[in-house]
mmCIF file of C-alpha atoms and ligand atoms in Angstrom:
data_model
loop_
_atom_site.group_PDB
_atom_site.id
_atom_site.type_symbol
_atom_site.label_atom_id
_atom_site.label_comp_id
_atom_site.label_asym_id
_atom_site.label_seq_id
_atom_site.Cartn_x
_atom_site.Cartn_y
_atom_site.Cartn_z
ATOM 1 C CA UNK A 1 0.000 0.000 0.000
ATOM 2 C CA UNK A 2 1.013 3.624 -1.027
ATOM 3 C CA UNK A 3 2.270 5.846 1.990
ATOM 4 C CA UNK A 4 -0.565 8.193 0.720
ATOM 5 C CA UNK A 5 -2.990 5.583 1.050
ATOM 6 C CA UNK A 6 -1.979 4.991 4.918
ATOM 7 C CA UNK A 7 -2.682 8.684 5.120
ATOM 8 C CA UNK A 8 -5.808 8.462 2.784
ATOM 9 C CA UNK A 9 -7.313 5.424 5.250
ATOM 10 C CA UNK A 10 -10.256 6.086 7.192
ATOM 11 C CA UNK A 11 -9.964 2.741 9.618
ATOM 12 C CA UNK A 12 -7.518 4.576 11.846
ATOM 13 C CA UNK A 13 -7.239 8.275 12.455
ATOM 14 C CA UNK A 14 -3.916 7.373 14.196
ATOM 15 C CA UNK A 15 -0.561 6.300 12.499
ATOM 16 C CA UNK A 16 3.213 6.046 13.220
ATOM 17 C CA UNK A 17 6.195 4.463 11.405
ATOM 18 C CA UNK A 18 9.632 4.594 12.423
ATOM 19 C CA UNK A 19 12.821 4.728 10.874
ATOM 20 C CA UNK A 20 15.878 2.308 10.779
ATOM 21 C CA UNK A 21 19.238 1.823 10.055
ATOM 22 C CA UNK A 22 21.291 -0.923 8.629
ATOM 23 C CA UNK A 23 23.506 -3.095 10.730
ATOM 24 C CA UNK A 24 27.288 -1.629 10.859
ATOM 25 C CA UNK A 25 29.417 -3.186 8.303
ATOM 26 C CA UNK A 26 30.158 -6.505 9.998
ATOM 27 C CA UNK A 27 27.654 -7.064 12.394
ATOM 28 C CA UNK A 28 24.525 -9.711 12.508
ATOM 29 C CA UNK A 29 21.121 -8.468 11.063
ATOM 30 C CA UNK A 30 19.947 -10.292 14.040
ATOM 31 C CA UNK A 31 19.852 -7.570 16.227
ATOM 32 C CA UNK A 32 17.888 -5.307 14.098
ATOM 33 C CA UNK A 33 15.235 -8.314 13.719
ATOM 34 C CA UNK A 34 15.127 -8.411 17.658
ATOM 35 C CA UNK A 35 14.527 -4.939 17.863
ATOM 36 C CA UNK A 36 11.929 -4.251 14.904
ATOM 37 C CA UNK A 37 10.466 -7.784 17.078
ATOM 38 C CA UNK A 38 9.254 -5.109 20.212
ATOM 39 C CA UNK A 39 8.023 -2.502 18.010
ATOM 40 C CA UNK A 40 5.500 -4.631 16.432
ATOM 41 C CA UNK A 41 3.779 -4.918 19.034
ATOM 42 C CA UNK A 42 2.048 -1.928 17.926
ATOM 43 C CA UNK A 43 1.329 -2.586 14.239
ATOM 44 C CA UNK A 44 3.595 0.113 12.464
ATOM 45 C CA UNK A 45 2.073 1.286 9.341
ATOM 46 C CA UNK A 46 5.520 1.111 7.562
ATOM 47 C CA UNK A 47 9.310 1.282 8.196
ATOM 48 C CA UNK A 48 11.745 3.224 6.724
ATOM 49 C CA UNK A 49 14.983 1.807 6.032
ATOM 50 C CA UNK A 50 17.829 4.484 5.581
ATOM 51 C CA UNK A 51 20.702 4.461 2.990
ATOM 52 C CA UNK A 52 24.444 4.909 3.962
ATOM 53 C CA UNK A 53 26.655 6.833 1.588
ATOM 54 C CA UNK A 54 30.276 5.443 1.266
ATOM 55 C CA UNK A 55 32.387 7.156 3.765
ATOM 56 C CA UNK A 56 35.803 7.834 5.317
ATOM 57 C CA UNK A 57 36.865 6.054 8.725
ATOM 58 C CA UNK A 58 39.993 5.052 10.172
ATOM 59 C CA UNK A 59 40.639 1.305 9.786
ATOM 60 C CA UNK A 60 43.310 -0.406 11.908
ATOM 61 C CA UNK A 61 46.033 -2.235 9.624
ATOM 62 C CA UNK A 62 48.211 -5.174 10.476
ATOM 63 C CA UNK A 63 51.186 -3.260 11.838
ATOM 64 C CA UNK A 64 48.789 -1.322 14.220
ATOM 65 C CA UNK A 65 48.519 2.154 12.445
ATOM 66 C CA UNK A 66 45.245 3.672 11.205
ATOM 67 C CA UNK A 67 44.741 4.323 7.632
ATOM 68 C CA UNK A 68 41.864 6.312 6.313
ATOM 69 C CA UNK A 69 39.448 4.690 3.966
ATOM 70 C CA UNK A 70 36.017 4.971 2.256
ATOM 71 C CA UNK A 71 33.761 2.060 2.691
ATOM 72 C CA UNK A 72 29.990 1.631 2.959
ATOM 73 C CA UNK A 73 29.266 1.689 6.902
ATOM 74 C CA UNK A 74 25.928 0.443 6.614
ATOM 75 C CA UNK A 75 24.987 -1.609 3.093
ATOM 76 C CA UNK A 76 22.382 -3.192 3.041
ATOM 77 C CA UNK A 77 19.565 -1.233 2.656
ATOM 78 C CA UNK A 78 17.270 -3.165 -0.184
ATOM 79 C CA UNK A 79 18.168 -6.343 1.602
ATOM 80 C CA UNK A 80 16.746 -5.323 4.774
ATOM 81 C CA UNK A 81 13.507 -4.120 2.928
ATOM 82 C CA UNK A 82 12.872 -7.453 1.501
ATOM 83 C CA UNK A 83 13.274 -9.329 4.373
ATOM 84 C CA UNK A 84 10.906 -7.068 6.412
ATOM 85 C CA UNK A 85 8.220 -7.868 3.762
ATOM 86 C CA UNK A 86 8.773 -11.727 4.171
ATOM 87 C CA UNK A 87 8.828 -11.475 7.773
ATOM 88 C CA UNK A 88 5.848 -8.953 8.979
ATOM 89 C CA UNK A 89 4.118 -8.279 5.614
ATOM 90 C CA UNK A 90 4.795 -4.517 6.479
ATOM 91 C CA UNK A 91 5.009 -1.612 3.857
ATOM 92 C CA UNK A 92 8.567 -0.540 3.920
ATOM 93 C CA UNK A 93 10.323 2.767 2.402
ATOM 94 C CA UNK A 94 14.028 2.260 0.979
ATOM 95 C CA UNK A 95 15.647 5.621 1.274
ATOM 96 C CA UNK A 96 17.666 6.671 -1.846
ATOM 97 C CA UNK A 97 20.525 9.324 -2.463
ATOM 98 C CA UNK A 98 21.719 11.206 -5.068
ATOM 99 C CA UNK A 99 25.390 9.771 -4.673
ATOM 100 C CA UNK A 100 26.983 8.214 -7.415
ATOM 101 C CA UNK A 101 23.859 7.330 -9.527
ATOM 102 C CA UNK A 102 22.908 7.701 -12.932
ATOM 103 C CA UNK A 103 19.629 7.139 -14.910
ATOM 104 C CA UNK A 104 20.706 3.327 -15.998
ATOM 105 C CA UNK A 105 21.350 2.547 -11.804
ATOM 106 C CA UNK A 106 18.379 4.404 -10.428
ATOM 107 C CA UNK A 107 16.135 2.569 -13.284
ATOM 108 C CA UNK A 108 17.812 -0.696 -11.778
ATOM 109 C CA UNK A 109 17.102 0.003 -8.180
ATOM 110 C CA UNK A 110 13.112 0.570 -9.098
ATOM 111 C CA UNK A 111 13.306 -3.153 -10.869
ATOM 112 C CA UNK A 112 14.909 -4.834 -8.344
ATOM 113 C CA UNK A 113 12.181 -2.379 -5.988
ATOM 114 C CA UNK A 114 9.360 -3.386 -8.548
ATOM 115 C CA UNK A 115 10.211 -7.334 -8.589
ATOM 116 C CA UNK A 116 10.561 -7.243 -4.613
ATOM 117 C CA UNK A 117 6.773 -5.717 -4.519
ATOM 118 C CA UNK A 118 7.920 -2.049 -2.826
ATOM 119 C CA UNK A 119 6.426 0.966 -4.741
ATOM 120 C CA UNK A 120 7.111 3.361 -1.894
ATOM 121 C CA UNK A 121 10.586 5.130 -1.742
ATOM 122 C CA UNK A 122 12.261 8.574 -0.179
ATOM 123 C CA UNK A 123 14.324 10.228 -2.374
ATOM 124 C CA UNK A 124 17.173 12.307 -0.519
ATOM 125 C CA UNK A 125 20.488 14.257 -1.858
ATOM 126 C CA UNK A 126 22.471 12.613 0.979
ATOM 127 C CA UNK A 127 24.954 14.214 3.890
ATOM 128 C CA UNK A 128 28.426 15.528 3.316
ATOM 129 C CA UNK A 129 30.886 13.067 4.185
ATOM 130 C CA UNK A 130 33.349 13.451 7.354
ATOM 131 C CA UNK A 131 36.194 14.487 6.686
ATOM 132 C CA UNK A 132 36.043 17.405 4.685
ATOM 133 C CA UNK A 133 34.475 15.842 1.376
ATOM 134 C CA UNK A 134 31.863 18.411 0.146
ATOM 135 C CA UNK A 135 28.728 16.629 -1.694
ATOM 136 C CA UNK A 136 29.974 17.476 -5.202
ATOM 137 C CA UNK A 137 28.846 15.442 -7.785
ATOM 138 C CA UNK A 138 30.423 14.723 -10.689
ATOM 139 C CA UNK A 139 28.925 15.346 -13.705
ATOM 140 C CA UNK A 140 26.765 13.924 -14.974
ATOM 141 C CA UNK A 141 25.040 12.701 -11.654
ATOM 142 C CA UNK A 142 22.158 13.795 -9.716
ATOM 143 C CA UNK A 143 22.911 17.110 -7.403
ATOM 144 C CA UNK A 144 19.905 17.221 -5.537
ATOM 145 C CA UNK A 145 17.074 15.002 -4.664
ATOM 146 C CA UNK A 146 14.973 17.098 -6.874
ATOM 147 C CA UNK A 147 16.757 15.723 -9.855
ATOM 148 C CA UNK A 148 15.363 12.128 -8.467
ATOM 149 C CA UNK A 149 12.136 13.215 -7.622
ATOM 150 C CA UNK A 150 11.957 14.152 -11.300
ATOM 151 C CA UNK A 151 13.874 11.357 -12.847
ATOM 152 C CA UNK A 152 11.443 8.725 -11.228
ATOM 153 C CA UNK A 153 8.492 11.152 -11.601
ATOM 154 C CA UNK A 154 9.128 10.852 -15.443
ATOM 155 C CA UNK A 155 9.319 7.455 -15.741
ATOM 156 C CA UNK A 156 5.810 6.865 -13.193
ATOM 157 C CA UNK A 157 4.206 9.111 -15.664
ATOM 158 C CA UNK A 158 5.611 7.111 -18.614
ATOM 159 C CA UNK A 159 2.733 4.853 -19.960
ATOM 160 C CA UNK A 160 4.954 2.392 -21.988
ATOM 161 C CA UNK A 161 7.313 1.971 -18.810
ATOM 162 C CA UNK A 162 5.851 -1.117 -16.287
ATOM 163 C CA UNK A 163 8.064 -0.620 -13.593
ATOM 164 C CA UNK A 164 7.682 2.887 -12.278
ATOM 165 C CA UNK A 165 4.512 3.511 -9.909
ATOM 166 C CA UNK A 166 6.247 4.848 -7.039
ATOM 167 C CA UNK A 167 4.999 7.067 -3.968
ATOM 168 C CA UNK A 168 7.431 9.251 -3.495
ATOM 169 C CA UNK A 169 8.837 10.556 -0.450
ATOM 170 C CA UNK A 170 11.122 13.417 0.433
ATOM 171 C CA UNK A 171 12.940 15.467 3.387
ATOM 172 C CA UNK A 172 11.119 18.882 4.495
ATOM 173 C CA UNK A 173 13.063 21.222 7.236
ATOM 174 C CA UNK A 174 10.656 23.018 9.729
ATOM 175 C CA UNK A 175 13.676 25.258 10.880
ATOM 176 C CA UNK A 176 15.386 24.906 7.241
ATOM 177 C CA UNK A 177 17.845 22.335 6.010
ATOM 178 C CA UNK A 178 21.759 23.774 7.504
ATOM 179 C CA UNK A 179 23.112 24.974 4.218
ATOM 180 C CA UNK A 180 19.871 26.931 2.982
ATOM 181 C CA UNK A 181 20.422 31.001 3.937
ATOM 182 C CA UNK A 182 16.782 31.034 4.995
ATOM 183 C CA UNK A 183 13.411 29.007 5.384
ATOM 184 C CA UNK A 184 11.482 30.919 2.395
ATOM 185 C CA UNK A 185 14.460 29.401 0.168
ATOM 186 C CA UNK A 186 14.704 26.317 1.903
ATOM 187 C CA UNK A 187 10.625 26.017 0.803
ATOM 188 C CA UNK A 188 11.439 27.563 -2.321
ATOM 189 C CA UNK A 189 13.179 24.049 -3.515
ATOM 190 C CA UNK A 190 10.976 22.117 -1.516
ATOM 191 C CA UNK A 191 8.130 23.312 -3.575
ATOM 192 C CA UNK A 192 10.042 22.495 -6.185
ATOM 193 C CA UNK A 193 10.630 18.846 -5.189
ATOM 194 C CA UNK A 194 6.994 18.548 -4.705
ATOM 195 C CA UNK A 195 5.807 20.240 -8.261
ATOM 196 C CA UNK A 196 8.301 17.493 -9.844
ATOM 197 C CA UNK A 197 6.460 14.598 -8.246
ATOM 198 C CA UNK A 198 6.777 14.050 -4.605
ATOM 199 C CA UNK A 199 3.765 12.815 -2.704
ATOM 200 C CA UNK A 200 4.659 13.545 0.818
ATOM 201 C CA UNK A 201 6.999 15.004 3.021
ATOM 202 C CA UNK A 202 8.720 13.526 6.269
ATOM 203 C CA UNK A 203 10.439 16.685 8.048
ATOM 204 C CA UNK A 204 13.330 16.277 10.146
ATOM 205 C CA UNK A 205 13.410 15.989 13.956
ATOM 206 C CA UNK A 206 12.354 18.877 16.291
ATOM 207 C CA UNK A 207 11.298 19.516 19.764
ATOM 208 C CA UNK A 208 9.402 22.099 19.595
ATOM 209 C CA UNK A 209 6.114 21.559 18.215
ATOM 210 C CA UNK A 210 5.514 25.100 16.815
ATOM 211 C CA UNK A 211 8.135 24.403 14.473
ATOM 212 C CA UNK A 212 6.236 22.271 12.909
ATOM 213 C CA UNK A 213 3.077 24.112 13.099
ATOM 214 C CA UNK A 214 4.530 27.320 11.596
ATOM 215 C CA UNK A 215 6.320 25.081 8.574
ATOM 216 C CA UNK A 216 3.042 23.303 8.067
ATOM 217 C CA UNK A 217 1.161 26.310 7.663
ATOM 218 C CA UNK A 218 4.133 27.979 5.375
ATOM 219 C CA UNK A 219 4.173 25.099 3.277
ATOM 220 C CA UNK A 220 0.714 25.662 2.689
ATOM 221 C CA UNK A 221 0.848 29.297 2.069
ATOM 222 C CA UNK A 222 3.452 28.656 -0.678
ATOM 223 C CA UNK A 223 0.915 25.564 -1.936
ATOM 224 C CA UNK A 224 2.856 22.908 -0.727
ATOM 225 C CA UNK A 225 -0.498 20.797 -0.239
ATOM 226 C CA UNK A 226 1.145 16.953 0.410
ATOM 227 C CA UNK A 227 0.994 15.539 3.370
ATOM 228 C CA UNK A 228 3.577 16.751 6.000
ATOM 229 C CA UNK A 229 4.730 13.609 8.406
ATOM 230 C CA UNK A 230 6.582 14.872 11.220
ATOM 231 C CA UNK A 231 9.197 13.047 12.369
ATOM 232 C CA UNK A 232 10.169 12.903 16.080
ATOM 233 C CA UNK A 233 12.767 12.087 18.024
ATOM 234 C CA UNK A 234 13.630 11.575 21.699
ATOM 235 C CA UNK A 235 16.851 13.038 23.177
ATOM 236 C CA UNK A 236 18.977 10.241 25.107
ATOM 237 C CA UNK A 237 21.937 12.522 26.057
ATOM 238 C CA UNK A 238 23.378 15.572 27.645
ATOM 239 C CA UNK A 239 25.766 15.515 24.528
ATOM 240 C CA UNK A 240 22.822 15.135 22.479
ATOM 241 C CA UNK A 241 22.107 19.129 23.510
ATOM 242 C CA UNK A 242 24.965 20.716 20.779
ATOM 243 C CA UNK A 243 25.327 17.592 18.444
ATOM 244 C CA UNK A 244 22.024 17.781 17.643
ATOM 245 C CA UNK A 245 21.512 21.330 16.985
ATOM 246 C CA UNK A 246 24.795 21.634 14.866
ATOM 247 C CA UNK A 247 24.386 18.636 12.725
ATOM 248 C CA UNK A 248 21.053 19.387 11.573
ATOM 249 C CA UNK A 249 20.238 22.656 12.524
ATOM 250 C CA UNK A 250 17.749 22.411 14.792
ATOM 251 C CA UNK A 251 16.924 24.328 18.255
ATOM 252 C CA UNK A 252 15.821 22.878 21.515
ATOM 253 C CA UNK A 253 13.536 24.565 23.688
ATOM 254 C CA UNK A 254 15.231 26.024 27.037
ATOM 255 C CA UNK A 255 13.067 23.913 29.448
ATOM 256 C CA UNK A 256 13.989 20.996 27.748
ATOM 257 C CA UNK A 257 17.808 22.331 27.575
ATOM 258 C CA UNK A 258 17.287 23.171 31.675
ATOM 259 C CA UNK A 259 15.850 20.046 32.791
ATOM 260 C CA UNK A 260 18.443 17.623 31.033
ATOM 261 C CA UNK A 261 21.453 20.115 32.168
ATOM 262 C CA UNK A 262 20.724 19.860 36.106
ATOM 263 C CA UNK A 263 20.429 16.066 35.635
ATOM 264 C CA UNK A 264 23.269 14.238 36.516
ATOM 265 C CA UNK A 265 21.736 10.315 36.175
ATOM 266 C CA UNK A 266 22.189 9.127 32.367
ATOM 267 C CA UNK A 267 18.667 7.569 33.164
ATOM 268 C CA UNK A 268 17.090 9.898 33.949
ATOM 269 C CA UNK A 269 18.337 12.184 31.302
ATOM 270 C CA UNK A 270 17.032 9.526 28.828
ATOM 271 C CA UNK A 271 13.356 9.314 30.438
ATOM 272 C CA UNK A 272 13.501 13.155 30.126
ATOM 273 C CA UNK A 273 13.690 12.445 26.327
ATOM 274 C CA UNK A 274 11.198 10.143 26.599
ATOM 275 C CA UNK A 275 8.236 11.991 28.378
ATOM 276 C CA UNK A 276 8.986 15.159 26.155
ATOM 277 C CA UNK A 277 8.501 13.129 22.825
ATOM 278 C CA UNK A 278 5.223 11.458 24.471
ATOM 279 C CA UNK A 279 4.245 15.380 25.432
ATOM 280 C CA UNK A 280 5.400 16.139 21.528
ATOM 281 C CA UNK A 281 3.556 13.276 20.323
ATOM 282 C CA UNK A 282 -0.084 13.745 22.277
ATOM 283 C CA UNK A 283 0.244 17.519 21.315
ATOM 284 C CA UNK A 284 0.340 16.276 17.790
ATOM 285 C CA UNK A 285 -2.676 14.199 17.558
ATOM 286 C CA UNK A 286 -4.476 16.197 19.652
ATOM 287 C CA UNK A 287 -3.898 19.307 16.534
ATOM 288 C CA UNK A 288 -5.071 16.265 14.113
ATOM 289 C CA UNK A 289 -1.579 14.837 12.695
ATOM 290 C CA UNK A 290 -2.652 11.392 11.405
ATOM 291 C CA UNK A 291 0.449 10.149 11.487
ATOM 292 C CA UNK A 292 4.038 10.491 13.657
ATOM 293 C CA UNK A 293 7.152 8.906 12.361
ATOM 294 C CA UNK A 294 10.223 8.205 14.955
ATOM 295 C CA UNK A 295 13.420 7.940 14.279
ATOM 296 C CA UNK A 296 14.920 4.994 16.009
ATOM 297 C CA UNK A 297 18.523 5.669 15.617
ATOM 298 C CA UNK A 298 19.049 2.429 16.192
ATOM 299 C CA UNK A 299 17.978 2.704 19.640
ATOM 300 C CA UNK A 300 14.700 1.458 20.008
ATOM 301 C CA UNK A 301 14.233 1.157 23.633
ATOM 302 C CA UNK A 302 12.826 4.822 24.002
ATOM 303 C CA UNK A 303 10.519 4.413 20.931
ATOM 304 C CA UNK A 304 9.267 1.570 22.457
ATOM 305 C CA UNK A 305 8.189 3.466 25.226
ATOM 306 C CA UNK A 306 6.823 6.242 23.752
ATOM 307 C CA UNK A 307 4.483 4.394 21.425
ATOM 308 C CA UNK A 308 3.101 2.173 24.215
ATOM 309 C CA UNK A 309 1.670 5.758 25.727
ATOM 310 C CA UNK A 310 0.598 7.151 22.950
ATOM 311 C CA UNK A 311 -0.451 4.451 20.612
HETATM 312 P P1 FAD B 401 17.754 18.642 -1.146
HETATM 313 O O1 FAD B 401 16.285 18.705 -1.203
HETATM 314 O O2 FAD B 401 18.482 18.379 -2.423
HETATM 315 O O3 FAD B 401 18.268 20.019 -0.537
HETATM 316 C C1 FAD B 401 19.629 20.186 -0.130
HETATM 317 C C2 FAD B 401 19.949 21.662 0.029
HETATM 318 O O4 FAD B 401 20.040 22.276 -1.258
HETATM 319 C C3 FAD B 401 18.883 22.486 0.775
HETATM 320 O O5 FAD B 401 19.552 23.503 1.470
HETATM 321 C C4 FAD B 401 18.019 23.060 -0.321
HETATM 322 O O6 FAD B 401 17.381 24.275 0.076
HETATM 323 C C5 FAD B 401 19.035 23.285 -1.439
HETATM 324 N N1 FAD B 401 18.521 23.039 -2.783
HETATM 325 C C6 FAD B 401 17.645 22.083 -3.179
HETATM 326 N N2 FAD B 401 17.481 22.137 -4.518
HETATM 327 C C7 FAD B 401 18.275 23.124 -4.971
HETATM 328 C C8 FAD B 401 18.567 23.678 -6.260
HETATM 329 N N3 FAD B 401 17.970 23.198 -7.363
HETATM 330 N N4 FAD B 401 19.454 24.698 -6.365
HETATM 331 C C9 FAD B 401 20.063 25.197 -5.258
HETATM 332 N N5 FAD B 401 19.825 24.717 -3.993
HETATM 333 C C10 FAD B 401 18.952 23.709 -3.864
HETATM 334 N N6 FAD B 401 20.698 11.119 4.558
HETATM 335 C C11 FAD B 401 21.273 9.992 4.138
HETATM 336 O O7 FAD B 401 22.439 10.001 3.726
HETATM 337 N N7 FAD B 401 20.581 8.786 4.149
HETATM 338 C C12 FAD B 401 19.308 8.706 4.570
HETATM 339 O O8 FAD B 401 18.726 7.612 4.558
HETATM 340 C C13 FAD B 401 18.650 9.888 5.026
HETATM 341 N N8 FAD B 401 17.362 9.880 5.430
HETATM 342 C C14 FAD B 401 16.745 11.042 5.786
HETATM 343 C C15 FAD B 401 15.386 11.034 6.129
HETATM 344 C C16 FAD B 401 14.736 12.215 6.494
HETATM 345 C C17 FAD B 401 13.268 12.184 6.834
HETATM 346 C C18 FAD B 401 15.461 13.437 6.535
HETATM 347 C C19 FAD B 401 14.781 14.723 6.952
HETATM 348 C C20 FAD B 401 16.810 13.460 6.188
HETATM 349 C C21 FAD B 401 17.468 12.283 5.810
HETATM 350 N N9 FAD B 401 18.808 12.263 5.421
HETATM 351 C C22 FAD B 401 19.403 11.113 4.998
HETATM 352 C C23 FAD B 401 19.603 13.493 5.476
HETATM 353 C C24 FAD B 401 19.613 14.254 4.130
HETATM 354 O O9 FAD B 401 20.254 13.496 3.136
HETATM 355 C C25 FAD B 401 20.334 15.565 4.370
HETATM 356 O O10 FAD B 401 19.588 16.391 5.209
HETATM 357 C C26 FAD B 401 20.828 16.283 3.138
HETATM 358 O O11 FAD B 401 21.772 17.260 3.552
HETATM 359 C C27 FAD B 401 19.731 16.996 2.350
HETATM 360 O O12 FAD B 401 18.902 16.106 1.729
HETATM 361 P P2 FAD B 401 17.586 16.614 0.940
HETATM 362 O O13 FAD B 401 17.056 15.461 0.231
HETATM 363 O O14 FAD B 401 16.712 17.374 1.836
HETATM 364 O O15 FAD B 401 18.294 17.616 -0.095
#
């Protein structure tokens, strides 16, 4: 079923999905299965499955030093999405970037998508890499997930081409995406995104819920008329506090800020995170959202948690 559908269907007026990552390169899938094993418990309407771009880490070599290569981190993406299928008959949503495809490779990822039954997807330009590699790609390949949207847009519209129906998913900023000067251009290309083909939005973590009210009712002002998923996510850590804002430029509210600062117990610090997103959450419904997505970060203990109070 389309993502738009979920939205669309009148049996429940509440949703949520949640978001996963691949195993790191080495470890078992089992651990992912164990988790994902808790969470449905209360019948996700779909997962998302997020896609690593190659990157640079240090890797220890025989005689002991570090040496700096670029590897995937977490492959596995498409794999994952199958077996989900097989094992919980759930929609799922493979994330895509712009990195290093062309037309003939994104045309073979929506076969092998098509063959494995998925017609959902979220396309995405992708992160800069550590280590001072700028997202520059060469040409001939897509710069920005607009350039997806429209690629696969063209080829669902195509009438001679079986294999593209997609719903199509993108990334929305309620306090702007970090390298965009301002929100009005920020929206700007996200209208753009949308008038190429998208059919919903998922918007990136924040904890303040007027965020997302004010972007909502932006988007709509500049005719942005797709859904709008928010995506939520509890804070686990005092660190949590400046990563967060810096890496995805995002603000925290001050009581939020206060309460975790003049906590000293990890713990508690993480049930902190816990009752705000429930607070976030409940606020949500209660304005009418139909549906919350979570982002697990490969943590699902909190999510769990959450979605047994407000599911
Ligand atoms: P775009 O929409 O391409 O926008 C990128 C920037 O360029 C913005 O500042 C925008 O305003 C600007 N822009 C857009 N179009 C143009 C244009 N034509 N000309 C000039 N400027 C333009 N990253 C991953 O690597 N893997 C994932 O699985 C993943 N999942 C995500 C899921 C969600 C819900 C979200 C919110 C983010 C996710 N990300 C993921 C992070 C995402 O890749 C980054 O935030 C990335 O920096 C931007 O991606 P985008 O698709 O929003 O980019």
């Amino acid at each position: 079923m389309k993502i738009t559908d979920h939205i669309l269907c009148k049996k429940k007026n509440s949703l949520f999905s949640f978001e996963i990552l691949p195993p790191l390169i080495g470890k078992n899938i089992k651990n992912t299965f164990f988790n994902l094993d808790r969470l449905m418990e209360f019948k996700p309407s779909f997962i998302n499955v997020t896609y690593h771009n190659k990157e640079f880490i240090f890797l220890k070599q025989k005689n002991g030093l570090l040496k700096l290569k670029k590897i995937s981190k977490r492959p596995g993406t498409i794999s994952i999405c199958a077996t989900i299928i097989d094992k919980y008959q759930l929609d799922v949503v493979p994330h895509i970037i712009c990195k290093n495809l062309n037309k003939k490779i994104v045309e073979n990822i929506l076969i092998d998508l098509n063959f494995l039954g998925i017609n959902n997807i979220l396309l995405l330009r992708g992160d800069n890499l550590k280590y001072g590699e700028k997202f520059f790609p060469k040409k001939n390949k897509y710069k920005y997930a607009y350039d997806l949207v429209k690629l696969v847009n063209n080829l669902n519209i195509k009438k001679n081409y079986p294999i593209s129906d997609f719903c199509i998913g993108v990334a929305g900023y309620p306090e702007k995406h970090i390298e965009s000067p301002n929100i009005e251009s920020d929206l700007f290309f996200l209208k753009k995104k949308v008038e190429s083909g998208a059919n919903y939005i998922i918007t990136q973590m924040f904890f303040d819920n007027k965020k997302y009210f004010s972007f909502v009712k932006k988007c709509r002002i500049e005719g942005i008329h797709i859904p709008i998923i928010p995506g939520i996510k509890p804070i686990s850590s005092k660190k949590q506090l400046n990563s967060l804002p810096s890496k995805f430029y995002l603000s925290i509210p001050n009581e939020l800020v206060k309460e975790i600062k003049k906590t000293k117990n990890k713990k508690n610090i993480y049930d902190i995170g816990i009752e705000w997103a429930i607070h976030q959450s409940k606020e949500l419904k209660n304005y009418g959202t139909k549906i919350i997505h979570y982002y697990t970060m490969d943590k699902p203990e909190n999510i769990y948690k959450i979605l047994k109070y407000v599911f």
